[in-house]
């Protein structure tokens, strides 16, 4: 997948819950499979030049409504709108640039179907540039 997104500044009024920053991004699957757009809040925890960025959001995807594996198990995401938890670990390499490894998950957490919830996991790397 190729992803492109924007992250905002921490929301000062949400300081009591750690001052998360809003984000939005789109993800395009280069093989024509599931694409999605996600938005949510992320918390950046600094430890020197290294940081951890956990986040939680919602995503809307265009994956198939129903899809089955060869063994008969359903592999679709079960709902058009899904939760999008994520975590990134990065390092600041310049005043406005960081490099990050991240994990993103799409799932409906069995809220829409208690018997089916395969989810979708993505592990990747990215470059963040502060505008």
Short mmCIF file of N, CA and C in Angstrom, two decimals:
data_model
loop_
_atom_site.label_atom_id
_atom_site.label_comp_id
_atom_site.label_asym_id
_atom_site.label_seq_id
_atom_site.Cartn_x
_atom_site.Cartn_y
_atom_site.Cartn_z
N UNK A 1 0.83 -1.19 0.00
CA UNK A 1 0.00 0.00 0.00
C UNK A 1 0.87 1.24 0.00
N UNK A 2 0.37 2.26 -0.62
CA UNK A 2 1.00 3.58 -0.58
C UNK A 2 0.07 4.48 0.22
N UNK A 3 0.62 5.17 1.21
CA UNK A 3 -0.19 6.02 2.07
C UNK A 3 0.33 7.45 2.04
N UNK A 4 -0.63 8.38 2.13
CA UNK A 4 -0.30 9.79 2.20
C UNK A 4 -1.28 10.43 3.17
N UNK A 5 -0.77 11.25 4.08
CA UNK A 5 -1.67 11.84 5.06
C UNK A 5 -1.15 13.12 5.66
N UNK A 6 -1.96 13.65 6.56
CA UNK A 6 -1.63 14.88 7.29
C UNK A 6 -1.86 14.65 8.77
N UNK A 7 -0.97 15.20 9.59
CA UNK A 7 -1.13 15.19 11.04
C UNK A 7 -1.15 16.64 11.50
N UNK A 8 -2.06 16.95 12.40
CA UNK A 8 -2.16 18.30 12.93
C UNK A 8 -1.34 18.47 14.20
N UNK A 9 -1.40 19.65 14.74
CA UNK A 9 -0.75 19.95 16.02
C UNK A 9 -1.60 19.37 17.14
N UNK A 10 -1.00 19.08 18.30
CA UNK A 10 -1.79 18.60 19.43
C UNK A 10 -2.93 19.56 19.76
N UNK A 11 -4.07 18.99 20.14
CA UNK A 11 -5.24 19.79 20.49
C UNK A 11 -5.11 20.21 21.96
N UNK A 12 -4.87 21.48 22.19
CA UNK A 12 -4.60 22.01 23.54
C UNK A 12 -5.76 21.70 24.49
N UNK A 13 -7.00 21.85 24.03
CA UNK A 13 -8.15 21.62 24.90
C UNK A 13 -8.28 20.16 25.33
N UNK A 14 -7.58 19.25 24.66
CA UNK A 14 -7.59 17.85 25.06
C UNK A 14 -6.37 17.50 25.91
N UNK A 15 -5.72 18.53 26.46
CA UNK A 15 -4.57 18.34 27.34
C UNK A 15 -4.80 17.36 28.47
N UNK A 16 -6.00 17.37 29.10
CA UNK A 16 -6.24 16.41 30.19
C UNK A 16 -6.16 14.94 29.77
N UNK A 17 -6.30 14.65 28.48
CA UNK A 17 -6.15 13.27 28.00
C UNK A 17 -4.87 13.12 27.17
N UNK A 18 -3.89 13.97 27.42
CA UNK A 18 -2.59 13.85 26.77
C UNK A 18 -2.38 14.71 25.54
N UNK A 19 -3.35 15.53 25.16
CA UNK A 19 -3.18 16.42 24.02
C UNK A 19 -2.94 15.71 22.70
N UNK A 20 -3.85 14.81 22.30
CA UNK A 20 -3.64 14.11 21.03
C UNK A 20 -3.74 15.06 19.83
N UNK A 21 -3.13 14.63 18.74
CA UNK A 21 -3.17 15.40 17.49
C UNK A 21 -4.06 14.68 16.49
N UNK A 22 -4.85 15.43 15.72
CA UNK A 22 -5.70 14.79 14.70
C UNK A 22 -4.86 14.35 13.50
N UNK A 23 -5.34 13.32 12.83
CA UNK A 23 -4.69 12.87 11.59
C UNK A 23 -5.74 12.39 10.61
N UNK A 24 -5.36 12.40 9.34
CA UNK A 24 -6.16 11.83 8.27
C UNK A 24 -5.18 11.30 7.23
N UNK A 25 -5.49 10.14 6.67
CA UNK A 25 -4.64 9.63 5.60
C UNK A 25 -5.43 8.70 4.70
N UNK A 26 -4.92 8.54 3.50
CA UNK A 26 -5.49 7.62 2.54
C UNK A 26 -4.48 6.54 2.21
N UNK A 27 -4.97 5.35 1.92
CA UNK A 27 -4.11 4.22 1.60
C UNK A 27 -4.62 3.56 0.32
N UNK A 28 -3.74 3.43 -0.66
CA UNK A 28 -4.09 2.82 -1.95
C UNK A 28 -3.31 1.53 -2.10
N UNK A 29 -4.02 0.44 -2.38
CA UNK A 29 -3.39 -0.85 -2.58
C UNK A 29 -2.92 -0.94 -4.02
N UNK A 30 -1.64 -1.18 -4.23
CA UNK A 30 -1.06 -1.17 -5.58
C UNK A 30 -1.47 -2.38 -6.41
N UNK A 31 -2.11 -3.39 -5.79
CA UNK A 31 -2.57 -4.56 -6.54
C UNK A 31 -4.07 -4.51 -6.79
N UNK A 32 -4.71 -3.37 -6.50
CA UNK A 32 -6.14 -3.22 -6.77
C UNK A 32 -7.03 -3.82 -5.70
N UNK A 33 -6.49 -4.12 -4.54
CA UNK A 33 -7.30 -4.69 -3.46
C UNK A 33 -7.89 -3.55 -2.63
N UNK A 34 -8.03 -3.72 -1.34
CA UNK A 34 -8.74 -2.78 -0.48
C UNK A 34 -7.99 -1.46 -0.29
N UNK A 35 -8.66 -0.36 -0.61
CA UNK A 35 -8.17 1.00 -0.36
C UNK A 35 -9.00 1.56 0.80
N UNK A 36 -8.46 2.56 1.51
CA UNK A 36 -9.24 3.15 2.59
C UNK A 36 -8.77 4.56 2.91
N UNK A 37 -9.64 5.27 3.62
CA UNK A 37 -9.34 6.60 4.18
C UNK A 37 -9.59 6.48 5.67
N UNK A 38 -8.68 7.01 6.48
CA UNK A 38 -8.81 6.93 7.94
C UNK A 38 -8.57 8.30 8.56
N UNK A 39 -9.20 8.52 9.72
CA UNK A 39 -9.00 9.75 10.49
C UNK A 39 -9.12 9.40 11.96
N UNK A 40 -8.37 10.12 12.78
CA UNK A 40 -8.43 9.84 14.21
C UNK A 40 -7.54 10.77 15.00
N UNK A 41 -7.16 10.30 16.19
CA UNK A 41 -6.30 11.04 17.10
C UNK A 41 -5.09 10.19 17.46
N UNK A 42 -3.91 10.83 17.57
CA UNK A 42 -2.69 10.12 17.94
C UNK A 42 -1.94 10.92 19.00
N UNK A 43 -1.28 10.19 19.88
CA UNK A 43 -0.50 10.78 20.96
C UNK A 43 0.97 10.54 20.67
N UNK A 44 1.79 11.60 20.71
CA UNK A 44 3.22 11.44 20.47
C UNK A 44 3.93 11.50 21.82
N UNK A 45 4.65 10.42 22.14
CA UNK A 45 5.38 10.32 23.39
C UNK A 45 6.87 10.36 23.05
N UNK A 46 7.53 11.46 23.40
CA UNK A 46 8.94 11.65 23.07
C UNK A 46 9.85 11.05 24.14
N UNK A 47 10.96 10.51 23.70
CA UNK A 47 12.03 10.03 24.58
C UNK A 47 13.34 10.41 23.90
N UNK A 48 13.67 11.71 23.96
CA UNK A 48 14.83 12.20 23.22
C UNK A 48 14.46 12.30 21.75
N UNK A 49 15.36 11.90 20.86
CA UNK A 49 15.04 11.95 19.44
C UNK A 49 14.07 10.84 19.00
N UNK A 50 13.89 9.84 19.86
CA UNK A 50 13.00 8.71 19.54
C UNK A 50 11.61 8.99 20.11
N UNK A 51 10.59 8.52 19.43
CA UNK A 51 9.22 8.69 19.93
C UNK A 51 8.38 7.48 19.60
N UNK A 52 7.27 7.37 20.33
CA UNK A 52 6.24 6.37 20.07
C UNK A 52 4.96 7.15 19.80
N UNK A 53 4.20 6.72 18.79
CA UNK A 53 2.97 7.42 18.44
C UNK A 53 1.80 6.43 18.33
N UNK A 54 1.10 6.15 19.45
CA UNK A 54 -0.11 5.35 19.35
C UNK A 54 -1.28 6.20 18.88
N UNK A 55 -2.22 5.59 18.18
CA UNK A 55 -3.38 6.33 17.70
C UNK A 55 -4.59 5.44 17.53
N UNK A 56 -5.74 6.07 17.46
CA UNK A 56 -6.99 5.34 17.23
C UNK A 56 -7.89 6.20 16.34
N UNK A 57 -8.51 5.55 15.37
CA UNK A 57 -9.38 6.28 14.46
C UNK A 57 -10.41 5.37 13.85
N UNK A 58 -11.09 5.91 12.85
CA UNK A 58 -12.06 5.16 12.06
C UNK A 58 -11.62 5.20 10.61
N UNK A 59 -11.95 4.16 9.87
CA UNK A 59 -11.61 4.09 8.45
C UNK A 59 -12.84 3.67 7.65
N UNK A 60 -12.89 4.15 6.43
CA UNK A 60 -13.90 3.73 5.46
C UNK A 60 -13.12 3.07 4.33
N UNK A 61 -13.52 1.86 3.94
CA UNK A 61 -12.77 1.13 2.92
C UNK A 61 -13.69 0.71 1.76
N UNK A 62 -13.06 0.30 0.67
CA UNK A 62 -13.81 -0.15 -0.50
C UNK A 62 -13.61 -1.64 -0.78
N UNK A 63 -13.23 -2.40 0.25
CA UNK A 63 -13.04 -3.84 0.09
C UNK A 63 -14.37 -4.52 -0.23
N UNK A 64 -14.31 -5.77 -0.69
CA UNK A 64 -15.54 -6.47 -1.06
C UNK A 64 -16.45 -6.68 0.15
N UNK A 65 -17.77 -6.68 -0.14
CA UNK A 65 -18.75 -6.88 0.93
C UNK A 65 -18.64 -8.29 1.49
N UNK A 66 -18.40 -9.27 0.64
CA UNK A 66 -18.18 -10.65 1.07
C UNK A 66 -17.02 -11.22 0.27
N UNK A 67 -16.13 -11.90 0.97
CA UNK A 67 -14.98 -12.55 0.32
C UNK A 67 -14.67 -13.81 1.13
N UNK A 68 -14.36 -14.90 0.43
CA UNK A 68 -14.10 -16.18 1.09
C UNK A 68 -12.75 -16.73 0.67
N UNK A 69 -12.04 -17.31 1.62
CA UNK A 69 -10.78 -18.00 1.33
C UNK A 69 -11.10 -19.37 0.73
N UNK A 70 -10.09 -20.05 0.22
CA UNK A 70 -10.28 -21.38 -0.38
C UNK A 70 -10.87 -22.38 0.62
N UNK A 71 -10.60 -22.18 1.92
CA UNK A 71 -11.11 -23.10 2.94
C UNK A 71 -12.54 -22.76 3.38
N UNK A 72 -13.14 -21.73 2.77
CA UNK A 72 -14.51 -21.34 3.09
C UNK A 72 -14.65 -20.27 4.16
N UNK A 73 -13.55 -19.89 4.82
CA UNK A 73 -13.60 -18.83 5.83
C UNK A 73 -13.79 -17.47 5.17
N UNK A 74 -14.63 -16.64 5.79
CA UNK A 74 -14.80 -15.28 5.29
C UNK A 74 -13.55 -14.47 5.58
N UNK A 75 -13.13 -13.67 4.60
CA UNK A 75 -11.95 -12.83 4.78
C UNK A 75 -12.25 -11.36 4.54
N UNK A 76 -13.52 -11.00 4.32
CA UNK A 76 -13.85 -9.59 4.16
C UNK A 76 -13.83 -8.92 5.53
N UNK A 77 -13.87 -7.59 5.55
CA UNK A 77 -13.76 -6.85 6.81
C UNK A 77 -15.08 -6.75 7.57
N UNK A 78 -16.19 -7.16 6.98
CA UNK A 78 -17.45 -7.27 7.70
C UNK A 78 -18.26 -6.01 7.87
N UNK A 79 -17.68 -4.87 7.62
CA UNK A 79 -18.38 -3.59 7.75
C UNK A 79 -17.64 -2.57 6.91
N UNK A 80 -18.34 -1.65 6.30
CA UNK A 80 -17.71 -0.62 5.48
C UNK A 80 -16.90 0.36 6.34
N UNK A 81 -17.36 0.61 7.57
CA UNK A 81 -16.65 1.49 8.51
C UNK A 81 -16.03 0.59 9.58
N UNK A 82 -14.74 0.77 9.83
CA UNK A 82 -14.02 -0.07 10.79
C UNK A 82 -13.14 0.79 11.69
N UNK A 83 -12.74 0.22 12.82
CA UNK A 83 -11.78 0.88 13.70
C UNK A 83 -10.40 0.83 13.07
N UNK A 84 -9.57 1.80 13.40
CA UNK A 84 -8.22 1.87 12.82
C UNK A 84 -7.22 2.21 13.93
N UNK A 85 -6.85 1.25 14.79
CA UNK A 85 -5.77 1.50 15.74
C UNK A 85 -4.43 1.43 15.02
N UNK A 86 -3.47 2.18 15.54
CA UNK A 86 -2.15 2.19 14.93
C UNK A 86 -1.10 2.52 15.98
N UNK A 87 0.13 2.18 15.67
CA UNK A 87 1.25 2.60 16.52
C UNK A 87 2.47 2.78 15.62
N UNK A 88 3.20 3.84 15.90
CA UNK A 88 4.43 4.11 15.16
C UNK A 88 5.58 4.33 16.13
N UNK A 89 6.76 3.95 15.70
CA UNK A 89 7.99 4.21 16.46
C UNK A 89 8.91 4.93 15.49
N UNK A 90 9.37 6.11 15.91
CA UNK A 90 10.17 6.90 14.99
C UNK A 90 11.34 7.57 15.64
N UNK A 91 12.12 8.21 14.78
CA UNK A 91 13.27 8.98 15.24
C UNK A 91 13.32 10.27 14.44
N UNK A 92 13.57 11.37 15.14
CA UNK A 92 13.72 12.68 14.49
C UNK A 92 15.12 12.73 13.90
N UNK A 93 15.20 12.92 12.58
CA UNK A 93 16.50 12.96 11.89
C UNK A 93 16.91 14.37 11.49
N UNK A 94 15.99 15.31 11.58
CA UNK A 94 16.25 16.72 11.30
C UNK A 94 15.15 17.51 12.03
N UNK A 95 15.28 18.82 12.15
CA UNK A 95 14.26 19.59 12.88
C UNK A 95 12.83 19.39 12.36
N UNK A 96 12.66 19.14 11.07
CA UNK A 96 11.31 18.99 10.51
C UNK A 96 11.07 17.63 9.87
N UNK A 97 11.98 16.66 10.09
CA UNK A 97 11.88 15.36 9.43
C UNK A 97 12.07 14.23 10.43
N UNK A 98 11.19 13.23 10.32
CA UNK A 98 11.37 12.01 11.11
C UNK A 98 11.14 10.80 10.21
N UNK A 99 11.70 9.68 10.63
CA UNK A 99 11.53 8.41 9.94
C UNK A 99 10.81 7.50 10.93
N UNK A 100 9.83 6.74 10.44
CA UNK A 100 8.95 6.01 11.34
C UNK A 100 8.65 4.61 10.81
N UNK A 101 8.64 3.62 11.70
CA UNK A 101 8.11 2.29 11.41
C UNK A 101 6.72 2.26 12.04
N UNK A 102 5.74 1.66 11.34
CA UNK A 102 4.39 1.71 11.90
C UNK A 102 3.61 0.44 11.60
N UNK A 103 2.59 0.24 12.43
CA UNK A 103 1.64 -0.85 12.28
C UNK A 103 0.26 -0.22 12.28
N UNK A 104 -0.57 -0.62 11.34
CA UNK A 104 -1.96 -0.14 11.23
C UNK A 104 -2.86 -1.37 11.11
N UNK A 105 -3.99 -1.31 11.81
CA UNK A 105 -4.92 -2.43 11.82
C UNK A 105 -6.31 -1.92 11.48
N UNK A 106 -7.05 -2.63 10.65
CA UNK A 106 -8.45 -2.32 10.37
C UNK A 106 -9.29 -3.49 10.86
N UNK A 107 -10.35 -3.18 11.62
CA UNK A 107 -11.18 -4.23 12.19
C UNK A 107 -12.48 -3.64 12.71
N UNK A 108 -13.54 -4.46 12.75
CA UNK A 108 -14.78 -3.99 13.37
C UNK A 108 -14.94 -4.52 14.80
N UNK A 109 -13.91 -5.21 15.32
CA UNK A 109 -13.86 -5.68 16.71
C UNK A 109 -15.05 -6.56 17.08
N UNK A 110 -15.56 -7.32 16.14
CA UNK A 110 -16.73 -8.20 16.28
C UNK A 110 -18.01 -7.46 16.69
N UNK A 111 -18.04 -6.14 16.55
CA UNK A 111 -19.26 -5.40 16.90
C UNK A 111 -20.37 -5.61 15.88
N UNK A 112 -20.01 -5.86 14.62
CA UNK A 112 -21.01 -6.00 13.57
C UNK A 112 -21.26 -7.45 13.18
N UNK A 113 -20.40 -8.35 13.64
CA UNK A 113 -20.57 -9.77 13.37
C UNK A 113 -19.74 -10.52 14.40
N UNK A 114 -20.39 -11.11 15.39
CA UNK A 114 -19.69 -11.79 16.47
C UNK A 114 -18.95 -13.05 16.07
N UNK A 115 -19.19 -13.55 14.87
CA UNK A 115 -18.55 -14.78 14.42
C UNK A 115 -17.44 -14.54 13.40
N UNK A 116 -17.33 -13.32 12.89
CA UNK A 116 -16.38 -13.06 11.81
C UNK A 116 -15.71 -11.72 12.03
N UNK A 117 -14.37 -11.72 12.05
CA UNK A 117 -13.61 -10.47 12.19
C UNK A 117 -12.15 -10.72 11.83
N UNK A 118 -11.83 -10.96 10.56
CA UNK A 118 -10.45 -11.26 10.23
C UNK A 118 -9.52 -10.05 10.37
N UNK A 119 -10.00 -8.86 10.12
CA UNK A 119 -9.16 -7.67 10.20
C UNK A 119 -8.13 -7.61 9.09
N UNK A 120 -7.41 -6.53 9.06
CA UNK A 120 -6.37 -6.28 8.06
C UNK A 120 -5.22 -5.59 8.78
N UNK A 121 -4.02 -6.13 8.68
CA UNK A 121 -2.84 -5.55 9.32
C UNK A 121 -1.84 -5.10 8.27
N UNK A 122 -1.24 -3.95 8.51
CA UNK A 122 -0.21 -3.43 7.63
C UNK A 122 0.99 -2.98 8.47
N UNK A 123 2.17 -3.37 8.07
CA UNK A 123 3.40 -2.92 8.70
C UNK A 123 4.17 -2.18 7.63
N UNK A 124 4.68 -1.00 7.98
CA UNK A 124 5.38 -0.23 6.97
C UNK A 124 6.37 0.74 7.56
N UNK A 125 6.90 1.56 6.69
CA UNK A 125 7.85 2.60 7.08
C UNK A 125 7.47 3.86 6.34
N UNK A 126 7.79 4.97 6.95
CA UNK A 126 7.44 6.23 6.31
C UNK A 126 8.37 7.36 6.71
N UNK A 127 8.25 8.44 5.99
CA UNK A 127 8.98 9.67 6.27
C UNK A 127 7.94 10.73 6.57
N UNK A 128 8.13 11.44 7.67
CA UNK A 128 7.24 12.54 8.06
C UNK A 128 7.97 13.86 7.87
N UNK A 129 7.29 14.80 7.21
CA UNK A 129 7.87 16.12 6.98
C UNK A 129 6.92 17.16 7.57
N UNK A 130 7.43 17.97 8.50
CA UNK A 130 6.61 19.01 9.11
C UNK A 130 6.56 20.21 8.16
N UNK A 131 5.34 20.59 7.79
CA UNK A 131 5.16 21.72 6.87
C UNK A 131 5.24 23.05 7.59
#
